[in-house]
Short mmCIF file of C-alpha atoms and ligand atoms in Angstrom, two decimals:
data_model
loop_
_atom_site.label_atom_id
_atom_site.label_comp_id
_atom_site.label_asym_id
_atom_site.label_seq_id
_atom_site.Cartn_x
_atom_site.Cartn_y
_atom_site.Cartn_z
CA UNK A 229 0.83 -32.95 -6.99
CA UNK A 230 3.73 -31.16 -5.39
CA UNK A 231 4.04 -31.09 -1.77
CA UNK A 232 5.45 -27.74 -1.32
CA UNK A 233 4.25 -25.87 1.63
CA UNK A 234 4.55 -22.13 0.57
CA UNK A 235 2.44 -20.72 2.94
CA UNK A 236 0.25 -18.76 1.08
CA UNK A 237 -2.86 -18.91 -0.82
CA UNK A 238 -1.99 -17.18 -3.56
CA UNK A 239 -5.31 -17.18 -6.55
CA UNK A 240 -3.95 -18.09 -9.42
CA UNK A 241 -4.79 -14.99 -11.13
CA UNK A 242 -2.37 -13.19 -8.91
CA UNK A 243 0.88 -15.33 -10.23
CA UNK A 244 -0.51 -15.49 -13.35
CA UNK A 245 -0.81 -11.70 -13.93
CA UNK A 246 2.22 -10.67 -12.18
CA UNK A 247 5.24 -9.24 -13.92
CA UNK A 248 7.72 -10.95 -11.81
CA UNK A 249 10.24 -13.11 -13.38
CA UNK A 250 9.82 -16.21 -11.25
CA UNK A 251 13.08 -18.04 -12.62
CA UNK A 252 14.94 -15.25 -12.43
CA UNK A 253 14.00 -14.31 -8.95
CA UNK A 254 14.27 -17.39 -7.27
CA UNK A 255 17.90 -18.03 -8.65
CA UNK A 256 18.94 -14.43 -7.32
CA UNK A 257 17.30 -15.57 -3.78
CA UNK A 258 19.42 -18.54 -3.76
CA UNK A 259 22.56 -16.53 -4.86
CA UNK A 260 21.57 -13.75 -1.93
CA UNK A 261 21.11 -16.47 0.65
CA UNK A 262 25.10 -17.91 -0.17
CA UNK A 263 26.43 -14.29 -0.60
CA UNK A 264 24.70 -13.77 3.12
CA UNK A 265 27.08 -16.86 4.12
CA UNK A 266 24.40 -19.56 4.56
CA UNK A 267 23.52 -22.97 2.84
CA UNK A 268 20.68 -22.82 0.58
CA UNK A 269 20.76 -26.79 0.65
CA UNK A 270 20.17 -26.91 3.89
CA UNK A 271 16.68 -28.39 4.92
CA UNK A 272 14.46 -24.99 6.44
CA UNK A 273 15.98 -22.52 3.24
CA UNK A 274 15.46 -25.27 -0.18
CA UNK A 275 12.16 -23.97 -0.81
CA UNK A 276 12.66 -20.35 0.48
CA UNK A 277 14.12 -19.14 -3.01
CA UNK A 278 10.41 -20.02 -4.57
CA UNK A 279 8.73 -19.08 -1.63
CA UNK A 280 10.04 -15.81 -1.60
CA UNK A 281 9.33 -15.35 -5.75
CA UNK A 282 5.83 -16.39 -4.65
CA UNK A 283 5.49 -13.67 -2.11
CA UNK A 284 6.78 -10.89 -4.26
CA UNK A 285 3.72 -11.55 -6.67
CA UNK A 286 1.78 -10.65 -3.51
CA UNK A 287 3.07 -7.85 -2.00
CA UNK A 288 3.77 -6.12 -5.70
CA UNK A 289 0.18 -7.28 -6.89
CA UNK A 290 -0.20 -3.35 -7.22
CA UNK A 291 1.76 -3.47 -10.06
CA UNK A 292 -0.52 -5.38 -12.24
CA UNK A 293 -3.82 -3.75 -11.45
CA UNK A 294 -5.71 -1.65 -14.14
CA UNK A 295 -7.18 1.92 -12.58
CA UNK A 296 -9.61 1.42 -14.97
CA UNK A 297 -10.67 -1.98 -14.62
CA UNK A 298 -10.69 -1.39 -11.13
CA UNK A 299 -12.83 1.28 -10.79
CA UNK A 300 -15.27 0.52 -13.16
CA UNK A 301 -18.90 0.29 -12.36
CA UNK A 302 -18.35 2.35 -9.39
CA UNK A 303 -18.16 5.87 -10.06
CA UNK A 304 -21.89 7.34 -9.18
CA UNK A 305 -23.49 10.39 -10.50
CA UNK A 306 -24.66 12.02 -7.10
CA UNK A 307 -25.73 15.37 -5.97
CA UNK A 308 -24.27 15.13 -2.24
CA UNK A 309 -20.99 17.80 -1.78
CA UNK A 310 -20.50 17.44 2.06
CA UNK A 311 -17.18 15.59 3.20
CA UNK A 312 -16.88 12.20 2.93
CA UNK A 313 -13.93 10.45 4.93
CA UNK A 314 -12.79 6.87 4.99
CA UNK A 315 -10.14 6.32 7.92
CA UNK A 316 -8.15 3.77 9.09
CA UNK A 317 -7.45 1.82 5.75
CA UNK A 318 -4.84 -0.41 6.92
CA UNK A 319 -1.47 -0.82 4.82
CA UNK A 320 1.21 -2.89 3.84
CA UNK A 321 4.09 -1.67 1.70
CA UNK A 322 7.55 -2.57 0.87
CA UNK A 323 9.95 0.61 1.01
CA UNK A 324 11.79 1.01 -1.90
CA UNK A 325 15.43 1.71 0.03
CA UNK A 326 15.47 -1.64 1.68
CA UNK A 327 12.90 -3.65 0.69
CA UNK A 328 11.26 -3.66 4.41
CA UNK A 329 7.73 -3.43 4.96
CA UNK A 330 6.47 -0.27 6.53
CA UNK A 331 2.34 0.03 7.63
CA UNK A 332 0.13 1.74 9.15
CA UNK A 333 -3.17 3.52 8.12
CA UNK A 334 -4.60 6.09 5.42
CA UNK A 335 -7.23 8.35 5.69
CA UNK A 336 -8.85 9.94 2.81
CA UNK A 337 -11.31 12.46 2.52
CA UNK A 338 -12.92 14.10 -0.31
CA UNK A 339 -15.80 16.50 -1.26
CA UNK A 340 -16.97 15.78 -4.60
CA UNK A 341 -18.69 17.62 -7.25
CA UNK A 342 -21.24 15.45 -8.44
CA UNK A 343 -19.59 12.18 -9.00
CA UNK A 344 -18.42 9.45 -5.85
CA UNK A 345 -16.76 6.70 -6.12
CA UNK A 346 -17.89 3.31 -4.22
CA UNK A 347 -16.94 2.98 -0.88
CA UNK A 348 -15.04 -0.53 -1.15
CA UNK A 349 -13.15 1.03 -4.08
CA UNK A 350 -10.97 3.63 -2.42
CA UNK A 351 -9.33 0.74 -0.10
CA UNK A 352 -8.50 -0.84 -3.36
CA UNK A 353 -6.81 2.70 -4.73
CA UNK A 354 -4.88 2.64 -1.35
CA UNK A 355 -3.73 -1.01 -1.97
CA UNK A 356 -2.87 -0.47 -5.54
CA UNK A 357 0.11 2.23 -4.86
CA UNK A 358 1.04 -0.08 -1.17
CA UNK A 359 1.69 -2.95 -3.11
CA UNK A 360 4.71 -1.90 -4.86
CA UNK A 361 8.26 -1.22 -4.05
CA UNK A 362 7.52 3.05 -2.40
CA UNK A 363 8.49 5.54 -0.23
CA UNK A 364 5.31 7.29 2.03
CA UNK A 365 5.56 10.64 0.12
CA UNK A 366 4.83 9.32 -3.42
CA UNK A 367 2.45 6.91 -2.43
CA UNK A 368 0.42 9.17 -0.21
CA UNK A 369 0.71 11.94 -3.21
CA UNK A 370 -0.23 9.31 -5.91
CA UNK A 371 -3.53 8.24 -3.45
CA UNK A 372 -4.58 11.91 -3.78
CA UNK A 373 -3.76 12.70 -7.66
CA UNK A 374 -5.50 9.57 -8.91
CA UNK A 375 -8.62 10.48 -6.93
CA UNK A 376 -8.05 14.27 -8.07
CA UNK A 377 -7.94 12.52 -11.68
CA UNK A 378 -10.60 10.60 -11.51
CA UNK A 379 -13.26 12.16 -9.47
CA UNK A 380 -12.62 15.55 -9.90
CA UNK A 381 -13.88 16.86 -6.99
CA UNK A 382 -14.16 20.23 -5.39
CA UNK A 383 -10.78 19.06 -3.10
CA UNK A 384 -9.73 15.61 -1.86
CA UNK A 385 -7.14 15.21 0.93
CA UNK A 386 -4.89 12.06 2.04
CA UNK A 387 -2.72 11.31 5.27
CA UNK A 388 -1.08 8.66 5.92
CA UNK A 389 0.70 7.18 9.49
CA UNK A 390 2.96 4.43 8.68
CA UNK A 391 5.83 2.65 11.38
CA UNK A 392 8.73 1.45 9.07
CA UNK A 393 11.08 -1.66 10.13
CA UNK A 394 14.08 0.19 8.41
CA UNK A 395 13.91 2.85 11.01
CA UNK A 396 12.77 0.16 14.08
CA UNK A 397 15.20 -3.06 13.41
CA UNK A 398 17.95 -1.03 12.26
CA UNK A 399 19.83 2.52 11.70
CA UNK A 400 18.07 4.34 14.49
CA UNK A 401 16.39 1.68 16.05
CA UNK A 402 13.43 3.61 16.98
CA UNK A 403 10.70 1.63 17.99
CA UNK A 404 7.97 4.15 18.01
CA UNK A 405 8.73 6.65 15.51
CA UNK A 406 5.79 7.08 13.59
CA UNK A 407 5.90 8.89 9.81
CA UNK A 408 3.12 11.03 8.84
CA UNK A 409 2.38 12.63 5.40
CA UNK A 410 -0.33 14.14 4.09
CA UNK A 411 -1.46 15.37 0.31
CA UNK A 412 -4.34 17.96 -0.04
CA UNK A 413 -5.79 19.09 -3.44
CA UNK A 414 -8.51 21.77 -3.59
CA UNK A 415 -10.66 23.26 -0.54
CA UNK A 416 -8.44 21.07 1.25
CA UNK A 417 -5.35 22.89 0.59
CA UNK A 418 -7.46 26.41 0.21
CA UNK A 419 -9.99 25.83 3.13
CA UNK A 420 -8.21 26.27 6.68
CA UNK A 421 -11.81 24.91 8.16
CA UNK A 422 -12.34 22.38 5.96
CA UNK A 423 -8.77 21.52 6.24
CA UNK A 424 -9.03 21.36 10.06
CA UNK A 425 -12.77 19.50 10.12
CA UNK A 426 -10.84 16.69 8.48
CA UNK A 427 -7.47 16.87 10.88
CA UNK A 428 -9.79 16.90 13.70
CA UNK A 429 -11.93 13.63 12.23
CA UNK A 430 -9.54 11.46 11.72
CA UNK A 431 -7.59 12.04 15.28
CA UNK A 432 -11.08 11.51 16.95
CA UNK A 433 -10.31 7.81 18.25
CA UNK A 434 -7.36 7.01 16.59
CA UNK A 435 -6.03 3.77 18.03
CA UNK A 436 -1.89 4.14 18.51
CA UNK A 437 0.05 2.38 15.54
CA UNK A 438 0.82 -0.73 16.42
CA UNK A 439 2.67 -4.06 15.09
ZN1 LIG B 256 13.69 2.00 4.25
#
């Protein structure tokens, strides 16, 4: 057995279903870490080329997952058309311009029209878009168009807050700027009130961003 210490615990379905080109990536690591002026001999950075390849099978898992797959066996046939919201779904993404994470929360409400989908799922839906190389805008638009898609629902409505490291350990350096986005379908976009009941929902008890 190899004594590696990756520090992970990746399944091995996750490196065995992802896309990336493990060879491939590991040898541009090790070229990036000389270009950058540093010894990838040295001790602390030999195993940081496959660590690294390792990682990005993690963080782009979202790549690899099937909608269909992933939904199925959760989509209900149910008579209930009030408002349902899940906040506070905690992120991780990589933005596609650098390659540094930005995180935060989603909130997603919709109303349906006689189908739902299981709760756990739609945490899933939000990690399936995160977990690839994105800006906020698409990812908060694809959130809302795949439920749209799939549910079909009389409107469904996504924001997201996210803090980005691109904007807080470099260019502007600011610390606290929080983005926020938001994608509406439906009553959402047609319905001031139902609009505002979720706006006001969601910023009951927020918590501030934080990392
Ligand atoms: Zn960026």
């Amino acid at each position: 057995m190899e004594l590696l210490d990756f520090d992970d615990d990746l399944p091995d379905e996750i490196l065995a279903e992802s896309k990336i080109d493990s060879p491939e990536a590991e040898e541009s690591i090790t070229r990036l870490i000389k270009a950058l002026g540093e010894d990838p001999e040295r001790e602390g950075l030999q195993n940081t080329p496959r660590r690294i390849a390792r990682m990005y099978s993690e963080l782009l898992a979202g790549y690899n997952v099937d909608p269909v797959a992933m939904v199925n066996g959760a989509l209900f046939d149910v008579k209930y058309d009030e408002m349902v919201i899940v906040r506070d779904i905690e992120f991780y993404s990589l933005c596609e311009h650098h390659m540094l994470p930005f995180m935060g929360r989603v909130h997603v409400a919709y109303i349906p029209d006689g189908k739902v989908l299981g709760i756990s799922k739609i945490p899933r839906v939000v990690d399936m878009y995160a977990r690839r190389l994105q800006v906020q805008e698409r990812m908060t638009r694809q959130i809302a168009d795949f439920l749209r898609d799939l549910l079909k629902p009389q409107g469904v409505a996504v924001v997201v807050e996210a803090l980005h490291l691109c904007m807080m350990m470099r260019g502007v350096q600011k610390h606290d700027a929080r983005m926020i986005t938001s994608a509406m379908h439906g009553a959402f976009r047609a319905n001031l009130a139902t609009r505002e009941e979720f706006l006001a929902n969601i910023s009951r008890g927020a918590a501030p961003l934080q990392i």
